[in-house]
Short mmCIF file of C-alpha atoms and ligand atoms in Angstrom, two decimals:
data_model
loop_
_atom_site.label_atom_id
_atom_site.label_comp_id
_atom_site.label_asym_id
_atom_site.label_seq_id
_atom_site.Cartn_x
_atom_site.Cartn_y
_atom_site.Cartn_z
CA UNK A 1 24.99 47.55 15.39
CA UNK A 2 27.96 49.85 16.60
CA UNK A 3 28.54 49.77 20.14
CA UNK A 4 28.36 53.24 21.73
CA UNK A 5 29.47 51.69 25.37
CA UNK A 6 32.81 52.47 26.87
CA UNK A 7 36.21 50.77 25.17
CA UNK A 8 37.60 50.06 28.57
CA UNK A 9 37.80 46.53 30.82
CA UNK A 10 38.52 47.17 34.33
CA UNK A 11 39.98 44.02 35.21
CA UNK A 12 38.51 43.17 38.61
CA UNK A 13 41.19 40.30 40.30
CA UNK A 14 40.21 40.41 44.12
CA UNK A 15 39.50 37.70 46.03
CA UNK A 16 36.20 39.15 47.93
CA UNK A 17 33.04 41.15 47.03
CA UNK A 18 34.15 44.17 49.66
CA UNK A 19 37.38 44.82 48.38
CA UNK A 20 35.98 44.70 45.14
CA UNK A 21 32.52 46.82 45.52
CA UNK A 22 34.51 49.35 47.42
CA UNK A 23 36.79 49.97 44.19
CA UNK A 24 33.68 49.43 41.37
CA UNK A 25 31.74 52.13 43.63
CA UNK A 26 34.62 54.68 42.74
CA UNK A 27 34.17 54.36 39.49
CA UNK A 28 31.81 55.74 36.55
CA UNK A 29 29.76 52.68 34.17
CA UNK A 30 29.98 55.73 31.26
CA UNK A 31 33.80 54.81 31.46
CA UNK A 32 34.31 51.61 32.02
CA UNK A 33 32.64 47.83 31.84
CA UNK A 34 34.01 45.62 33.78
CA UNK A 35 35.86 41.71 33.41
CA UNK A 36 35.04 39.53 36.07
CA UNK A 37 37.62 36.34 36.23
CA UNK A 38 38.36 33.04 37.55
CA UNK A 39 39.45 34.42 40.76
CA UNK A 40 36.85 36.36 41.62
CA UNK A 41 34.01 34.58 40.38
CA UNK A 42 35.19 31.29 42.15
CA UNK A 43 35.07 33.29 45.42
CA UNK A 44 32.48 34.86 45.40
CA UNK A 45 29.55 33.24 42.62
CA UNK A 46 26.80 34.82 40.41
CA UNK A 47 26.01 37.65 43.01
CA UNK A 48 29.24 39.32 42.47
CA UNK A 49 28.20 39.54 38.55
CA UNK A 50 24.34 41.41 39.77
CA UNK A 51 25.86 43.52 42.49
CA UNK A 52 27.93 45.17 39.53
CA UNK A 53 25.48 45.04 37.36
CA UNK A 54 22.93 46.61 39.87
CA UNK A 55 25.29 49.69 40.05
CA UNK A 56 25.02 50.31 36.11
CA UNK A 57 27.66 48.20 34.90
CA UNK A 58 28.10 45.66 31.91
CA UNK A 59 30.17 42.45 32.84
CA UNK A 60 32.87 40.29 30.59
CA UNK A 61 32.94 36.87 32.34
CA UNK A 62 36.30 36.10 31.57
CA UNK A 63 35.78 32.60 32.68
CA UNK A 64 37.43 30.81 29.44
CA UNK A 65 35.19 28.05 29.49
CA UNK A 66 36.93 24.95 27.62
CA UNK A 67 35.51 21.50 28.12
CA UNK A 68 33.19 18.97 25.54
CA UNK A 69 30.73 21.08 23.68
CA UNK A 70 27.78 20.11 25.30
CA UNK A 71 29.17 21.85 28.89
CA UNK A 72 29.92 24.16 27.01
CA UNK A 73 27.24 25.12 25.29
CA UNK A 74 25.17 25.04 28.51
CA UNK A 75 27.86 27.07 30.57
CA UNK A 76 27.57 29.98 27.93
CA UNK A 77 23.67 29.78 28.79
CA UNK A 78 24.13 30.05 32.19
CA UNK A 79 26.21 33.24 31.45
CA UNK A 80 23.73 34.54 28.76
CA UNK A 81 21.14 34.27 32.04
CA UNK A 82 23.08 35.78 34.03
CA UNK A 83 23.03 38.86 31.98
CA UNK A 84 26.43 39.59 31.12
CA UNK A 85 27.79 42.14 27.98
CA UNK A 86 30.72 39.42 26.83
CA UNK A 87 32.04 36.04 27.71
CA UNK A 88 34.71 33.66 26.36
CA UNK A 89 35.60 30.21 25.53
CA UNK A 90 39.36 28.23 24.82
CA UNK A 91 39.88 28.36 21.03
CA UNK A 92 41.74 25.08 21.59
CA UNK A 93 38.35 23.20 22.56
CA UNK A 94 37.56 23.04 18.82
CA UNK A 95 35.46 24.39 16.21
CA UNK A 96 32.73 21.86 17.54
CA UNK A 97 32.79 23.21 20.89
CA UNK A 98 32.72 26.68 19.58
CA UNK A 99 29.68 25.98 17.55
CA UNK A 100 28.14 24.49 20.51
CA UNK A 101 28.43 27.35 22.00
CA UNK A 102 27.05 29.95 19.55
CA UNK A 103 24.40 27.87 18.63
CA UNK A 104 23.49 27.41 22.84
CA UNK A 105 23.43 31.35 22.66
CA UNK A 106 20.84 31.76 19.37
CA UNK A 107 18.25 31.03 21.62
CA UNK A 108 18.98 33.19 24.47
CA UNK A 109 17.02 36.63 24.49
CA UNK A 110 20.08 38.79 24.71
CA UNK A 111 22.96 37.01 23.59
CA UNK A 112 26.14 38.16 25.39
CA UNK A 113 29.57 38.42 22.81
CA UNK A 114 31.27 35.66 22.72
CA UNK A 115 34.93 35.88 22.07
CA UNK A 116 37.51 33.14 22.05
CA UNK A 117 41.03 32.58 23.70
CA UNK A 118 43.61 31.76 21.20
CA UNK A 119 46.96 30.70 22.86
CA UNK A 120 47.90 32.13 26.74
CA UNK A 121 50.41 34.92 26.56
CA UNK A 122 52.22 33.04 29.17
CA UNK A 123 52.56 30.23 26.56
CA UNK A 124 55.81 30.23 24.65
CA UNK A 125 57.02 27.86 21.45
CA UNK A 126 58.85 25.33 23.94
CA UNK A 127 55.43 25.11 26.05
CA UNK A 128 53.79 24.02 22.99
CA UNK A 129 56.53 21.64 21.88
CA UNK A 130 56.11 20.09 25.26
CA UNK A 131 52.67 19.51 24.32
CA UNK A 132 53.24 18.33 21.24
CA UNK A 133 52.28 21.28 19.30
CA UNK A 134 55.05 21.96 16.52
CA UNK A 135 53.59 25.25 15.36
CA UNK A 136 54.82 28.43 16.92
CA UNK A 137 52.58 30.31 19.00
CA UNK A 138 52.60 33.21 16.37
CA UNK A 139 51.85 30.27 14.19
CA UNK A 140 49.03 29.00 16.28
CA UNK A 141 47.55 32.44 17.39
CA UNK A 142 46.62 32.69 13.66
CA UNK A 143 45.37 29.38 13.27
CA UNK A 144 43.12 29.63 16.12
CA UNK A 145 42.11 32.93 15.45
CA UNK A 146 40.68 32.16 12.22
CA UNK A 147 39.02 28.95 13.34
CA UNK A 148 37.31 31.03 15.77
CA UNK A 149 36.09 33.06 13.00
CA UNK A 150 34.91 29.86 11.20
CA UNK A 151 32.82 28.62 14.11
CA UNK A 152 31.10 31.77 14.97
CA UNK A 153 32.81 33.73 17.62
CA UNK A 154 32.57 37.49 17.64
CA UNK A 155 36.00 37.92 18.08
CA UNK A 156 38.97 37.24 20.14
CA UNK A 157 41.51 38.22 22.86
CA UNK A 158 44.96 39.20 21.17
CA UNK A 159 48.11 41.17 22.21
CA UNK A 160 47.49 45.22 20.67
CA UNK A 161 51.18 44.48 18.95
CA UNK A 162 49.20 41.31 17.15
CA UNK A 163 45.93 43.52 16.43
CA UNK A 164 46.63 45.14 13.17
CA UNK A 165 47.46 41.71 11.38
CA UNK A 166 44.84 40.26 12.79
CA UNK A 167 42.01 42.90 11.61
CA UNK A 168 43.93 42.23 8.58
CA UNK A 169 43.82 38.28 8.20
CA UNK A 170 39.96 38.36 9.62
CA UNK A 171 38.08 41.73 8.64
CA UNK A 172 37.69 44.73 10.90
CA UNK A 173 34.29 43.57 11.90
CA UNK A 174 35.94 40.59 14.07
CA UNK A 175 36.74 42.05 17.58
CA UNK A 176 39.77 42.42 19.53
CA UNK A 177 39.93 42.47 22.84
CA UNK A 178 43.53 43.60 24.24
CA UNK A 179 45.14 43.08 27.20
CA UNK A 180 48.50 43.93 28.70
CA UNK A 181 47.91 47.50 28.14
CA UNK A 182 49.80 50.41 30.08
CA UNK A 183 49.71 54.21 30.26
CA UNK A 184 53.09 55.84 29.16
CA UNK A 185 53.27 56.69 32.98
CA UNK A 186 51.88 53.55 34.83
CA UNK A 187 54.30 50.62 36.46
CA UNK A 188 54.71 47.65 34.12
CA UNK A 189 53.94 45.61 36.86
CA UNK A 190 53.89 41.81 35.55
CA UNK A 191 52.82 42.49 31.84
CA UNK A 192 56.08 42.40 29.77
CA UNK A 193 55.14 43.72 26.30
CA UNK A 194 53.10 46.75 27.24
CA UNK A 195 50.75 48.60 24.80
CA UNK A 196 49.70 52.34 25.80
CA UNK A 197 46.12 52.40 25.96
CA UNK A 198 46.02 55.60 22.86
CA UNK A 199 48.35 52.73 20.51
CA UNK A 200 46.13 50.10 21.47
CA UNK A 201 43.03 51.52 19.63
CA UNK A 202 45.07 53.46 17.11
CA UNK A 203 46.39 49.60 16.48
CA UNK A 204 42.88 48.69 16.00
CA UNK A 205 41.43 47.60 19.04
CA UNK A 206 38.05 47.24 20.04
CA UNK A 207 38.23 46.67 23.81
CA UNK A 208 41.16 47.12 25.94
CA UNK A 209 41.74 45.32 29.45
CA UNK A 210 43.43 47.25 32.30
CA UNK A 211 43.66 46.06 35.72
CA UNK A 212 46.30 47.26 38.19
CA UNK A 213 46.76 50.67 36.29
CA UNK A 214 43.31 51.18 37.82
CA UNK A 215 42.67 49.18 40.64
CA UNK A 216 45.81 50.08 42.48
CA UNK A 217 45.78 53.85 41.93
CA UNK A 218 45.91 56.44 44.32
CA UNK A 219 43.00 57.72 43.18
CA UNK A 220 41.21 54.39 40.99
CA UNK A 221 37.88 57.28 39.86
CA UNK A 222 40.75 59.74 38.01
CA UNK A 223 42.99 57.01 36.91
CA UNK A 224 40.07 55.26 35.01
CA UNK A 225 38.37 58.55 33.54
CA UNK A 226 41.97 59.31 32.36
CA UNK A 227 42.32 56.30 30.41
CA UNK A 228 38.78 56.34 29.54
CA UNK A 229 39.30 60.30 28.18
CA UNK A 230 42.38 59.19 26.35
CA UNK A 231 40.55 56.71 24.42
CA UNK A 232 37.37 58.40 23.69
CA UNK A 233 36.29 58.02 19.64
O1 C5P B 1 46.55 44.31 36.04
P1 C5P B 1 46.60 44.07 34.55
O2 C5P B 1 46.25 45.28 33.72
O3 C5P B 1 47.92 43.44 34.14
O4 C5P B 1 45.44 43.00 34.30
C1 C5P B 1 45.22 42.47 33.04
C2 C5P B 1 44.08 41.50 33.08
O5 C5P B 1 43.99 40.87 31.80
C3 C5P B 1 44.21 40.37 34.09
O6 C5P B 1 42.89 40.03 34.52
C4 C5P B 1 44.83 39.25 33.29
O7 C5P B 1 44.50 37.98 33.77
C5 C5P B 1 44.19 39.48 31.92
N1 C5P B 1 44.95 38.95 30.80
C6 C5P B 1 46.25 39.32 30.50
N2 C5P B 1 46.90 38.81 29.41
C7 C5P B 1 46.27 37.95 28.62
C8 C5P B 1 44.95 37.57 28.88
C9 C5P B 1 44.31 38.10 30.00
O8 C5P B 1 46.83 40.12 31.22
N3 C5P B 1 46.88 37.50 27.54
#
């Protein structure tokens, strides 16, 4: 079914549920859903996830859950209970752990989407030599992307350069969800290749991710339904 929702993530990385609730309040759930991450999550649990959701928000748990597929499968359960729109898993647990996991969501009553991580962006070729990995992470990204396709997932999380090829290799049907994305005006901040959020989707992506563009603005409620405006299909 096609998803009507909004195409932006607001990437929430705070450390505590004020800081946080004092930014979400600003802003508009007919613009935006919202990722919830590692950081904030481990700070501040499962309420963090209703109190969003409470003001009229859907939630990507961007927890990247990788460990043996039974874990797994019953950490994408406890998601799926917890109500959220999207969560994710590590590519590089295997198509077994993947499988785990979609099957652990069949019998929930509303199964989130569950999208995989291929390789971290701030993985490079010598990381994955150092692990023993000869493929290069171009190389890899591929690989993993279509294993995830094998095993189930709805999609994955990709650079907007890597999009198009992607869609290409696995059907337009298989999400992407892009990060690093930056309006023409905005600060580059830590992201080095920057997508604008209007390429991003003309590349092909589903989702984008923006954090700091947002939750460091001036003014977070205009900088969000700007983006949001610009990206309206
Ligand atoms: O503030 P900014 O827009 O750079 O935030 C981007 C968000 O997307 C952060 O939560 C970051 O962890 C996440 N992310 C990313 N690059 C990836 C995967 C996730 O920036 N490859």
């Amino acid at each position: 079914m096609k998803d009507t929702g909004p195409r932006l993530l607001v990437a929430l990385d705070y450390k505590d549920s004020a800081q946080c609730l004092s930014l979400v309040e600003q802003l508009n759930p007919a613009d935006c859903r919202l990722k919830i991450g590692k950081e904030l999550f481990t700070a501040c649990g499962p309420s963090i996830v209703e109190s969003v959701q409470k003001l009229g928000f859907d939630v990507f748990l961007d927890l990247k859950f990788h460990d043996i597929p039974n874990t797994v499968a019953g950490a994408v359960s406890s998601a799926a209970a917890l109500g959220v729109w999207m969560v994710n898993v590590h590519a590089l647990g295997g198509q077994r752990m993947m499988e785990a996991a979609r099957e652990a969501l069949q019998q929930s009553r509303q199964a989130p989407l569950l999208i995989a991580v291929t390789v971290l962006t701030s993985m490079d070729d010598a990381d994955l030599r150092g692990l023993g990995i000869e493929d290069s992470a171009e190389q890899l990204v591929a690989r993993l992307a279509q294993l995830a396709k094998t095993s189930g997932m709805d999609g994955v999380v990709s650079s907007a350069m890597e999009v198009a090829g992607m869609k290409q290799a696995l059907g337009s049907a298989f999400l992407s969800i892009t990060p690093g994305i930056r309006p023409a005006s905005a600060e580059k901040d830590d992201q080095r290749r920057v997508v604008t959020p209007e390429q991003a989707m003309a590349n092909g992506s589903d989702y984008i991710v923006v954090g700091r563009p947002i939750t460091q603005a001036e003014n977070p409620a205009q900088a969000c339904a700007a983006i949001a405006s610009s990206i309206r299909i």
